[in-house]
mmCIF file of C-alpha atoms in Angstrom:
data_model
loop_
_atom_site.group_PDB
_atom_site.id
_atom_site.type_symbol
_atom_site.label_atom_id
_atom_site.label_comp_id
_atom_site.label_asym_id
_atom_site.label_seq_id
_atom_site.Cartn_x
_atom_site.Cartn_y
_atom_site.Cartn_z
ATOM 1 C CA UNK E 24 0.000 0.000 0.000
ATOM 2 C CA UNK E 25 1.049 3.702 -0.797
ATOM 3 C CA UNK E 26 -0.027 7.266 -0.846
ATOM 4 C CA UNK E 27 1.947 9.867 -2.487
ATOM 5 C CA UNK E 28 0.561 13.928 -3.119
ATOM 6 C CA UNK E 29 1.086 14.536 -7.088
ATOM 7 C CA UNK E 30 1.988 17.885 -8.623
ATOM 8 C CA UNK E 31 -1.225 19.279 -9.410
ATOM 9 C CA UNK E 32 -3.114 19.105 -6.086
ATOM 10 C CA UNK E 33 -4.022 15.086 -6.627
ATOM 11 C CA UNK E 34 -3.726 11.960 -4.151
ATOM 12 C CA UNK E 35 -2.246 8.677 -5.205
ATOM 13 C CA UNK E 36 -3.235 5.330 -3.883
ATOM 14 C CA UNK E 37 -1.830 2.468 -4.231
ATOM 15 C CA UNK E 38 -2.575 -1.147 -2.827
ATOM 16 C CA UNK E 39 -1.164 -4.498 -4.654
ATOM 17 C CA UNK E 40 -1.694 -7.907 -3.963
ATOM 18 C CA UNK E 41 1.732 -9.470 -2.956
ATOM 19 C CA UNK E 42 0.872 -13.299 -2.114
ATOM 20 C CA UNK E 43 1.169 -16.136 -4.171
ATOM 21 C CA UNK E 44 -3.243 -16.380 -4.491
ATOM 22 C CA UNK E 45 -5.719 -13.726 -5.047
ATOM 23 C CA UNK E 46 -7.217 -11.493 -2.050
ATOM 24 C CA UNK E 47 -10.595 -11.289 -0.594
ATOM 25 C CA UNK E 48 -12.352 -7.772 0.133
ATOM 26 C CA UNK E 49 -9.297 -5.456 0.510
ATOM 27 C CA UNK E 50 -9.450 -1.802 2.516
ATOM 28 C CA UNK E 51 -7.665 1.351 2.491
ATOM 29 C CA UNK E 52 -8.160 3.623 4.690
ATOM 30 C CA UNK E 53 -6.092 6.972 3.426
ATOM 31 C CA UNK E 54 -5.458 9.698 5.497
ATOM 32 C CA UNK E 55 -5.746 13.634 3.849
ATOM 33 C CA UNK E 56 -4.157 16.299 5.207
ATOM 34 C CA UNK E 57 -7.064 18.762 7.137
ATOM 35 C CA UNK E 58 -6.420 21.328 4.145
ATOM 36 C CA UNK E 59 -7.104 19.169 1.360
ATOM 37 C CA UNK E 60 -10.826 18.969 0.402
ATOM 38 C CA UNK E 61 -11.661 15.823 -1.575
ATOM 39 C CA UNK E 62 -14.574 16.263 -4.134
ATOM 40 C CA UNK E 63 -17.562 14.164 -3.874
ATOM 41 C CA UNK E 64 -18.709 13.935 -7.309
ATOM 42 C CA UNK E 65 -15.089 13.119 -8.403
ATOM 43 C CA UNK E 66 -15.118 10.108 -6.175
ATOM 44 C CA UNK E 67 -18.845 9.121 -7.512
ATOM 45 C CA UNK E 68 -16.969 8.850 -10.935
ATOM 46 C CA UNK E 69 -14.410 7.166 -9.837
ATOM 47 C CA UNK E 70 -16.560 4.681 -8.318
ATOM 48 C CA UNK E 71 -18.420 4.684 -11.689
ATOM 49 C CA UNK E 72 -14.876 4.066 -13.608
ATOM 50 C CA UNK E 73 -14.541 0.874 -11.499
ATOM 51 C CA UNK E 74 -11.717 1.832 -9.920
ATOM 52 C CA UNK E 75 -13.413 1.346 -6.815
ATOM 53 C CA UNK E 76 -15.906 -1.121 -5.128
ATOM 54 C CA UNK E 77 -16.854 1.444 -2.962
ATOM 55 C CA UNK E 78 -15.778 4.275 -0.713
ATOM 56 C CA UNK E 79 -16.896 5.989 2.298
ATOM 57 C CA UNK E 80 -15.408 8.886 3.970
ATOM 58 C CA UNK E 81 -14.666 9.311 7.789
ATOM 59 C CA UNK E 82 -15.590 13.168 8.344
ATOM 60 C CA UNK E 83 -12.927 15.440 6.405
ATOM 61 C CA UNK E 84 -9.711 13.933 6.582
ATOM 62 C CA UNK E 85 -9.724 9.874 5.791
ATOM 63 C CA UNK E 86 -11.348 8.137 2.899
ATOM 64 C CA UNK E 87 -11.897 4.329 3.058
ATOM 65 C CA UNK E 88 -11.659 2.665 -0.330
ATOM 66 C CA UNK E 89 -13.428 -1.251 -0.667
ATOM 67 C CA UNK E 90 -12.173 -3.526 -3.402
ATOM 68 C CA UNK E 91 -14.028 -6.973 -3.615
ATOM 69 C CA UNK E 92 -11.154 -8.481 -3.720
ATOM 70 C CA UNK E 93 -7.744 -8.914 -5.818
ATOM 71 C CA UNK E 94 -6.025 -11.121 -8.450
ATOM 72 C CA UNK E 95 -2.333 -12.370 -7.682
ATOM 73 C CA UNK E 96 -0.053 -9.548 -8.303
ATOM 74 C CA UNK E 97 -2.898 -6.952 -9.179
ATOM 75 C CA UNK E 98 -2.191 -3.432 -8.402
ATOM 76 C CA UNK E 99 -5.147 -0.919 -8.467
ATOM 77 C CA UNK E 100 -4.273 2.683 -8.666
ATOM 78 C CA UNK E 101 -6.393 5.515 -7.700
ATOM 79 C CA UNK E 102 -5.755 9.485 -8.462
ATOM 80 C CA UNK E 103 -7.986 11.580 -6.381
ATOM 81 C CA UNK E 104 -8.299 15.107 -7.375
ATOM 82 C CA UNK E 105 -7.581 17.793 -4.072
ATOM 83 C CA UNK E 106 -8.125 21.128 -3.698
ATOM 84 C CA UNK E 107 -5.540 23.110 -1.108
ATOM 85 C CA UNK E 108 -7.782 25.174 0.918
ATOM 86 C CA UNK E 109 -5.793 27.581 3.085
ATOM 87 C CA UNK E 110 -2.065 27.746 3.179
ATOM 88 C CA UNK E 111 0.306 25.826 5.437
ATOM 89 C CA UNK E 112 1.564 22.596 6.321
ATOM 90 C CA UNK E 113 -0.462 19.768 7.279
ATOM 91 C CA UNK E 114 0.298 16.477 7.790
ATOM 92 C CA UNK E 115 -3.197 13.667 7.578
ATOM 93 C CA UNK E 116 -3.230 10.266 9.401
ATOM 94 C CA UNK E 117 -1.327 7.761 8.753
ATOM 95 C CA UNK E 118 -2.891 5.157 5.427
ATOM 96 C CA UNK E 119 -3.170 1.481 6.108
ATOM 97 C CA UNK E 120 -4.893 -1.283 4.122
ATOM 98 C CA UNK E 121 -5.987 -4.770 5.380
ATOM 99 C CA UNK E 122 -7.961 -7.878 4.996
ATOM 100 C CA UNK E 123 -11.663 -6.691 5.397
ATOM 101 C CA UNK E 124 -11.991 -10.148 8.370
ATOM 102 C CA UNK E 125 -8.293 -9.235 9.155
ATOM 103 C CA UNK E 126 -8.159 -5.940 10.326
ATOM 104 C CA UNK E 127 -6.326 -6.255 13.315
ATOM 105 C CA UNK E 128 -3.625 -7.485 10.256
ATOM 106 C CA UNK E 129 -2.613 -3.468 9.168
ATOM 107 C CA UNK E 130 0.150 -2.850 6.392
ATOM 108 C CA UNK E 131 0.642 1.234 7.525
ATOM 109 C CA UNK E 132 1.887 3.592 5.163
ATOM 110 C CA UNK E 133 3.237 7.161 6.540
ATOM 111 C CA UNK E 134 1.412 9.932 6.993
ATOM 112 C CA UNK E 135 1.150 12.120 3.536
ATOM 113 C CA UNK E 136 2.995 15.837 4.315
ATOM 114 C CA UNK E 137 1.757 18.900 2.003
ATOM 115 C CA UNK E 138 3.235 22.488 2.206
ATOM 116 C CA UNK E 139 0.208 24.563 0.421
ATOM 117 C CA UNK E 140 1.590 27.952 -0.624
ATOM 118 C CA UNK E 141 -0.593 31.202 -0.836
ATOM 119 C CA UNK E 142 -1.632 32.045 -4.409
#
């Protein structure tokens, strides 16, 4: 699993399957930085794309992304447009993905640092 900020005020995730069979329901639970607002209708679509399963958000500053589950060696990538709010830095929450029955089995990511600059 992996979260990276991209030029251009977007969020990367990554999450690939590294065993030797394919995964059940995988989570990801991604943390934002408090100044980055995520779009709503921009994760609708990517839901609609089928990049997604499904997503819910945990008030401003995680999303949780669902994928029914995952092929041996499949990586799904996900580019969620951000918009930087009010300058500063701000670090989210750690990211972490798991096992949907195996969350108490976390692979943690660290926490995604932005600097947002006045315009």
């Amino acid at each position: 699993a992996g979260v990276e900020a991209l030029a251009g005020s977007k969020v990367e995730v990554k999450a690939e399957a590294m065993v030797s069979n394919g995964l059940p329901m995988v989570v990801a639970i991604v943390g934002i930085p408090s100044s980055l607002e995520v779009d709503d209708a921009r994760l609708k679509l990517i839901k609609k794309e089928g990049l997604i399963d499904f997503y819910e958000r945990l008030g401003s500053t995680e999303l949780v992304f669902y994928w029914r589950g995952m092929a041996h060696g499949a990586e799904k990538k996900v580019v969620v447009p951000v918009t930087a709010a009010i300058p500063g830095t701000y670090t989210g929450r750690s990211s972490r993905a798991y096992l949907y029955y195996e969350s108490e089995r976390k692979a943690w990511v660290p926490p995604l640092e932005v600097e947002v600059e006045a315009a």
